[in-house]
Rosetta silent file (secondary structure, phi, psi, omega in degrees, C-alpha in Angstrom):
SEQUENCE: MHDPGPAEGDISRIGVDPEAFEAFYRRHVEAVGRFVARRVDDPHLAADLTADVFLAVIESAAGYRPERGSQIGWLFGVARNVVADERRRAAQRLRVTGRIAGRRELDADDIARIEERIDAESAARRTHRALSGLPGETRALVELVAVDGLTVAEAAAALGLSPVAARVRLHRARRTVRAVLARPAATLA
SCORE:     score description
SCORE:     0.000 S_00000001
   1 L     0.000  130.069 -176.594    6.884  -12.297   -3.186 S_00000001
   2 L   -92.391  124.571  169.801    5.448   -9.717   -5.568 S_00000001
   3 L  -111.330  138.733 -169.376    7.566   -6.753   -6.534 S_00000001
   4 L   -69.003  154.402  172.117    5.711   -4.144   -8.526 S_00000001
   5 L   -82.738 -175.811 -177.403    5.996   -3.437  -12.203 S_00000001
   6 H   -57.367  -34.777 -178.697    6.580    0.061  -13.555 S_00000001
   7 H   -68.707  -27.166 -179.327    2.937    1.076  -13.031 S_00000001
   8 H   -98.842    0.306 -169.967    3.144    0.230   -9.342 S_00000001
   9 L   -68.617  -30.156 -176.105    6.705    1.522   -8.922 S_00000001
  10 L   -85.488  104.603  178.786    6.041    5.033   -7.600 S_00000001
  11 L  -105.328    5.041 -177.297    5.348    4.739   -3.915 S_00000001
  12 L   -62.722  -19.158 -177.468    6.351    8.285   -3.051 S_00000001
  13 L   -91.648   -3.825 -174.544    2.655    9.269   -2.862 S_00000001
  14 L   -66.765  -17.031  176.204    1.537    6.709   -0.283 S_00000001
  15 L   -77.213  -17.423 -177.427    2.102    9.237    2.469 S_00000001
  16 L  -124.413  -10.415 -177.202   -0.446   11.617    0.951 S_00000001
  17 L  -118.915  104.760 -177.404   -2.703    9.406   -1.181 S_00000001
  18 H   -57.338  -35.693  179.706   -4.899    6.983    0.818 S_00000001
  19 H   -68.272  -40.183  177.224   -5.677    4.867   -2.249 S_00000001
  20 H   -64.174  -41.335  178.246   -1.995    4.467   -3.099 S_00000001
  21 H   -63.722  -44.723 -179.111   -1.294    3.522    0.525 S_00000001
  22 H   -59.077  -42.695  179.475   -4.149    1.008    0.572 S_00000001
  23 H   -64.144  -43.742  178.924   -2.858   -0.701   -2.584 S_00000001
  24 H   -63.644  -45.013 -179.860    0.686   -0.820   -1.185 S_00000001
  25 H   -59.714  -50.910 -178.246   -0.575   -2.091    2.177 S_00000001
  26 H   -61.739  -36.430 -178.790   -2.691   -4.863    0.649 S_00000001
  27 H   -68.651  -30.723 -170.297    0.185   -5.913   -1.612 S_00000001
  28 H  -120.236   -3.693 -173.409    2.697   -6.203    1.253 S_00000001
  29 H   -62.495  -39.644 -179.785    0.870   -6.740    4.578 S_00000001
  30 H   -66.138  -42.715  179.365    1.231  -10.526    4.585 S_00000001
  31 H   -62.698  -41.915  178.509    4.961  -10.366    3.818 S_00000001
  32 H   -66.964  -41.449  177.796    5.474   -7.809    6.592 S_00000001
  33 H   -59.229  -42.369  177.656    3.350   -9.884    8.996 S_00000001
  34 H   -67.076  -41.526  178.226    5.502  -12.944    8.273 S_00000001
  35 H   -55.604  -48.524 -178.752    8.688  -10.877    8.609 S_00000001
  36 H   -67.828  -42.853 -177.845    7.601   -9.686   12.063 S_00000001
  37 H   -63.730  -25.254  176.200    6.308  -13.118   13.176 S_00000001
  38 L   -73.989  -15.206 -173.923    9.739  -14.596   12.441 S_00000001
  39 L  -111.274  -17.468  179.040   11.255  -12.158   14.885 S_00000001
  40 L  -133.761  155.448 -179.183    8.786  -11.998   17.790 S_00000001
  41 L  -119.433   14.994  177.536    6.657  -14.578   19.543 S_00000001
  42 L  -108.620  121.281 -175.970    4.013  -12.362   21.155 S_00000001
  43 H   -62.634  -35.073  178.742    0.832  -11.905   19.059 S_00000001
  44 H   -65.625  -46.293  179.883    0.080   -8.452   20.494 S_00000001
  45 H   -65.404  -39.909  178.422    3.578   -7.220   19.763 S_00000001
  46 H   -60.362  -43.788  178.998    3.517   -8.777   16.274 S_00000001
  47 H   -65.013  -43.637  179.697    0.286   -6.928   15.449 S_00000001
  48 H   -64.127  -43.785 -178.739    1.619   -3.654   16.842 S_00000001
  49 H   -67.361  -37.002  177.057    4.939   -3.915   15.006 S_00000001
  50 H   -61.090  -44.667  177.140    3.241   -4.741   11.717 S_00000001
  51 H   -63.964  -41.492  179.280    1.153   -1.581   12.085 S_00000001
  52 H   -61.365  -36.548  177.862    4.255    0.394   13.105 S_00000001
  53 H   -59.114  -46.063 -177.396    6.056   -0.726    9.953 S_00000001
  54 H   -72.458  -28.362  172.225    3.316    0.745    7.787 S_00000001
  55 H   -65.547  -42.641  177.710    3.267    3.965    9.830 S_00000001
  56 H   -64.448  -35.456  178.103    7.016    4.250    9.233 S_00000001
  57 H   -63.830  -43.322  178.956    6.434    3.554    5.530 S_00000001
  58 H   -59.417  -43.707 -177.584    3.939    6.419    5.323 S_00000001
  59 H   -69.860  -29.787 -173.389    6.455    8.760    6.945 S_00000001
  60 H  -110.788    3.055 -175.871    9.399    7.712    4.769 S_00000001
  61 H   -59.439  -36.462 -178.720    7.770    6.881    1.410 S_00000001
  62 H   -62.661  -22.356 -179.663    8.771   10.192   -0.143 S_00000001
  63 H   -90.008   -1.526  179.875   12.408    9.185    0.386 S_00000001
  64 L   -67.379  132.195  177.738   12.160    5.867   -1.499 S_00000001
  65 L  -123.717  109.224 -176.770   14.514    5.747   -4.491 S_00000001
  66 H   -57.408  -30.179 -178.938   13.902    2.846   -6.931 S_00000001
  67 H   -68.753  -14.979 -179.937   17.462    3.069   -8.260 S_00000001
  68 H   -93.103   -6.510  178.407   18.764    2.071   -4.805 S_00000001
  69 L   152.910  172.994 -177.405   16.790   -1.193   -4.652 S_00000001
  70 L   -73.392  163.552  176.833   13.421   -2.890   -4.919 S_00000001
  71 H   -60.767  -42.935 -176.376   10.324   -1.907   -2.960 S_00000001
  72 H   -67.221  -36.803  175.999   10.399   -5.151   -0.983 S_00000001
  73 H   -63.224  -44.681  177.891   14.053   -4.615   -0.084 S_00000001
  74 H   -63.437  -44.960 -179.092   13.274   -1.079    1.040 S_00000001
  75 H   -61.139  -44.634  178.388   10.169   -2.266    2.923 S_00000001
  76 H   -67.441  -30.804  173.403   12.122   -4.992    4.753 S_00000001
  77 H   -63.154  -44.237  176.579   14.790   -2.414    5.595 S_00000001
  78 H   -62.229  -45.951 -179.164   12.075   -0.254    7.175 S_00000001
  79 H   -62.424  -40.891  178.765   10.617   -3.306    8.969 S_00000001
  80 H   -60.554  -42.372  178.897   14.051   -4.317   10.240 S_00000001
  81 H   -65.956  -40.134  179.136   14.546   -0.823   11.677 S_00000001
  82 H   -63.221  -45.361  179.452   11.097   -0.847   13.313 S_00000001
  83 H   -64.254  -42.652  179.143   11.767   -4.241   14.950 S_00000001
  84 H   -63.576  -41.561  177.436   15.237   -3.111   16.086 S_00000001
  85 H   -61.087  -42.041  179.160   13.786    0.106   17.532 S_00000001
  86 H   -63.692  -41.200  178.756   11.189   -1.908   19.437 S_00000001
  87 H   -61.648  -41.114  177.364   13.857   -4.214   20.843 S_00000001
  88 H   -65.030  -43.549  178.985   15.825   -1.196   22.072 S_00000001
  89 H   -63.811  -41.186 -179.806   12.693    0.344   23.596 S_00000001
  90 H   -63.611  -41.595  178.575   11.743   -2.963   25.244 S_00000001
  91 H   -62.683  -40.872  177.927   15.197   -3.326   26.752 S_00000001
  92 H   -64.648  -45.291  178.726   14.953    0.204   28.107 S_00000001
  93 H   -60.338  -41.451  179.921   11.464   -0.432   29.549 S_00000001
  94 H   -63.779  -38.405  177.282   12.697   -3.610   31.202 S_00000001
  95 H   -66.179  -38.563 -175.761   15.565   -1.731   32.774 S_00000001
  96 H   -83.142  -47.968 -173.055   13.276    1.018   34.018 S_00000001
  97 L  -106.477  -23.753 -179.409   10.070   -0.799   34.927 S_00000001
  98 L    82.990   -7.629 -178.612   10.981   -4.468   34.951 S_00000001
  99 L  -160.469  136.712  177.257    7.775   -5.362   33.110 S_00000001
 100 L   -86.005  134.148 -178.942    6.012   -4.342   29.887 S_00000001
 101 L  -138.925  174.281  173.074    2.388   -3.313   30.386 S_00000001
 102 L    80.160   46.492  179.250   -0.475   -1.551   28.625 S_00000001
 103 L   -83.741  147.146  177.883   -1.268   -3.723   25.653 S_00000001
 104 L   -76.953  156.140 -178.014   -4.153   -2.904   23.406 S_00000001
 105 L   -74.522  133.559  171.474   -7.075   -5.301   23.253 S_00000001
 106 L  -118.246  142.125  176.914   -7.173   -7.929   20.506 S_00000001
 107 L   -79.661  171.125 -174.190  -10.233  -10.051   19.911 S_00000001
 108 H   -60.456  -37.684  178.696  -10.061  -13.861   19.971 S_00000001
 109 H   -65.686  -41.426  177.499   -9.889  -14.142   16.165 S_00000001
 110 H   -60.868  -47.047 -178.900   -6.961  -11.711   16.000 S_00000001
 111 H   -63.827  -43.230  179.525   -5.062  -13.611   18.678 S_00000001
 112 H   -61.821  -43.661 -179.887   -5.768  -16.985   17.053 S_00000001
 113 H   -64.137  -44.390 -179.162   -4.600  -15.736   13.647 S_00000001
 114 H   -69.539  -38.761  177.012   -1.421  -14.207   15.071 S_00000001
 115 H   -63.496  -38.237  176.258   -0.695  -17.301   17.197 S_00000001
 116 H   -62.360  -41.969  178.791   -1.050  -19.473   14.074 S_00000001
 117 H   -64.294  -43.125  179.771    1.418  -17.225   12.268 S_00000001
 118 H   -63.719  -43.893  176.864    3.834  -17.373   15.203 S_00000001
 119 H   -60.349  -41.708 -178.808    3.555  -21.194   15.343 S_00000001
 120 H   -65.067  -24.196 -177.951    4.139  -21.414   11.597 S_00000001
 121 L  -101.030   14.002 -177.374    7.329  -19.398   11.979 S_00000001
 122 H   -62.562  -36.767  178.232    8.808  -21.375   14.922 S_00000001
 123 H   -64.452  -36.885  178.163   11.463  -22.988   12.710 S_00000001
 124 H   -66.651  -36.375  176.860   12.489  -19.542   11.537 S_00000001
 125 H   -65.207  -35.468  176.384   12.863  -18.390   15.160 S_00000001
 126 H   -62.510  -41.464  177.554   15.169  -21.396   15.747 S_00000001
 127 H   -63.592  -41.436  177.912   17.216  -20.230   12.788 S_00000001
 128 H   -61.279  -39.604  176.918   17.310  -16.707   14.237 S_00000001
 129 H   -64.447  -37.510  177.623   18.631  -18.096   17.509 S_00000001
 130 H   -65.513  -31.410 -179.837   21.296  -19.965   15.527 S_00000001
 131 H   -75.642  -11.489 -173.415   22.213  -16.696   13.819 S_00000001
 132 L   -61.856  -20.370  178.511   22.777  -14.949   17.149 S_00000001
 133 L   -80.907   -9.022 -179.681   26.472  -15.873   17.117 S_00000001
 134 L   -85.225  153.926  172.799   27.065  -13.928   13.899 S_00000001
 135 L   -58.553  150.121 -173.160   28.024  -10.239   13.813 S_00000001
 136 H   -53.363  -48.191 -177.837   24.919   -8.028   13.552 S_00000001
 137 H   -68.203  -36.752  177.681   25.333   -6.872    9.953 S_00000001
 138 H   -67.576  -41.044  177.913   26.176  -10.397    8.757 S_00000001
 139 H   -61.514  -43.644  178.971   23.167  -11.781   10.621 S_00000001
 140 H   -62.264  -39.536  177.706   20.925   -9.169    9.005 S_00000001
 141 H   -61.151  -47.736  179.565   22.287  -10.121    5.569 S_00000001
 142 H   -61.666  -43.951 -179.694   21.531  -13.808    6.109 S_00000001
 143 H   -60.866  -46.379 -177.588   18.020  -13.011    7.384 S_00000001
 144 H   -64.623  -35.808 -178.118   17.173  -10.795    4.425 S_00000001
 145 H   -84.992  -55.238 -171.300   18.384  -13.376    1.879 S_00000001
 146 H   -79.714  -33.672 -174.884   17.626  -16.763    3.430 S_00000001
 147 H   -97.902  -43.171 -173.507   14.564  -15.959    5.505 S_00000001
 148 L   -95.843   -7.513  171.850   12.921  -12.992    3.803 S_00000001
 149 L    82.598   15.714  176.053   13.678  -13.966    0.211 S_00000001
 150 L   -77.198  156.669  172.446   15.573  -10.930   -1.034 S_00000001
 151 L   -74.057  163.928  178.590   18.292  -11.338   -3.623 S_00000001
 152 H   -60.431  -40.216  179.612   21.870  -10.836   -2.458 S_00000001
 153 H   -64.288  -41.788  178.687   21.966   -7.542   -4.382 S_00000001
 154 H   -65.099  -43.538  179.459   18.713   -6.316   -2.756 S_00000001
 155 H   -65.260  -41.036  178.170   19.922   -7.285    0.712 S_00000001
 156 H   -59.777  -44.101  178.985   23.298   -5.647    0.078 S_00000001
 157 H   -63.564  -41.242  179.851   21.534   -2.438   -0.946 S_00000001
 158 H   -63.395  -29.126 -177.638   19.268   -2.538    2.131 S_00000001
 159 H  -101.818   -2.773  179.492   22.363   -2.849    4.351 S_00000001
 160 L    74.793   31.761  178.608   24.638   -0.491    2.422 S_00000001
 161 L  -108.625  160.975  170.925   27.104   -3.224    1.344 S_00000001
 162 L   -78.177  150.524  178.682   28.620   -3.994   -2.021 S_00000001
 163 H   -58.596  -36.042  179.782   27.171   -7.128   -3.655 S_00000001
 164 H   -65.290  -48.435  178.597   30.627   -8.787   -3.652 S_00000001
 165 H   -60.768  -38.713  179.622   31.147   -8.198    0.074 S_00000001
 166 H   -63.734  -43.161  179.923   27.612   -9.450    0.708 S_00000001
 167 H   -63.057  -41.785  179.463   28.237  -12.693   -1.217 S_00000001
 168 H   -64.040  -48.255  179.170   31.467  -13.389    0.706 S_00000001
 169 H   -61.340  -40.206 -179.059   29.827  -12.697    4.081 S_00000001
 170 H   -63.950  -42.917  178.579   26.822  -14.776    3.123 S_00000001
 171 H   -60.105  -47.902 -179.539   28.963  -17.782    2.168 S_00000001
 172 H   -65.360  -40.778 -178.924   30.873  -17.688    5.464 S_00000001
 173 H   -66.321  -42.204  179.640   27.728  -17.132    7.509 S_00000001
 174 H   -60.748  -40.870  178.904   25.857  -20.019    5.887 S_00000001
 175 H   -61.955  -42.798  179.161   28.712  -22.372    6.699 S_00000001
 176 H   -65.311  -45.807 -178.114   28.642  -21.246   10.345 S_00000001
 177 H   -65.899  -40.546  177.268   24.838  -21.481   10.659 S_00000001
 178 H   -57.871  -41.275  179.879   24.725  -24.961    9.085 S_00000001
 179 H   -64.501  -40.451  179.890   27.194  -26.183   11.696 S_00000001
 180 H   -68.593  -44.002 -178.465   25.104  -24.708   14.530 S_00000001
 181 H   -70.019  -18.525  178.003   21.797  -26.074   13.164 S_00000001
 182 L   -70.090  -20.084  176.544   23.344  -29.531   12.807 S_00000001
 183 L   -74.225  156.262  178.574   23.363  -29.731   16.610 S_00000001
 184 L   -58.859  149.064 -176.175   20.204  -31.020   18.372 S_00000001
 185 H   -58.197  -34.817 -177.696   17.483  -28.370   18.911 S_00000001
 186 H   -63.110  -25.049 -178.346   17.743  -28.543   22.718 S_00000001
 187 H   -82.375   -7.750 -179.404   21.296  -27.181   22.613 S_00000001
 188 H   -91.892  -13.126 -173.546   20.195  -23.983   20.803 S_00000001
 189 L   -68.071    0.000    0.000   17.793  -22.652   23.458 S_00000001
């Protein structure tokens, strides 16, 4: 995962400078796409959420503070919030309508590419199901470190934890997840 050097460090202009946004987008779109594909299994939704992450980035870029953490940590924090917001909206739609409708059209190449990404991340979805027994903040910490590749300090900053508390929670969570994953895959569904 590439984190920018000092010349690439100022992302506060990506909301107003199309070239700065394009460079940021190209640098991080694959990582965000993988992040989303680990969390959803619908190619249309994965494409929409990836786009939503970058819309949220444009809106919040001026608030990025490098002293609070790396760009990738901040970006995954934004992506985590976008995915969580979508899950809340989907739950609300299901309660109200009982069925999600109105998807935008994707061509066959888009669907094939997104389905390949979703297939490639199936093991990660199994891990996410194993994490479901953990408290929400602890689960998010494990995901950011073990799945998304952030350092413990970056993940702690993204979640507003101290690095020491994050390390303790991470140790306990890993022990719990290993025990769950040691069971046969059929028992995790």
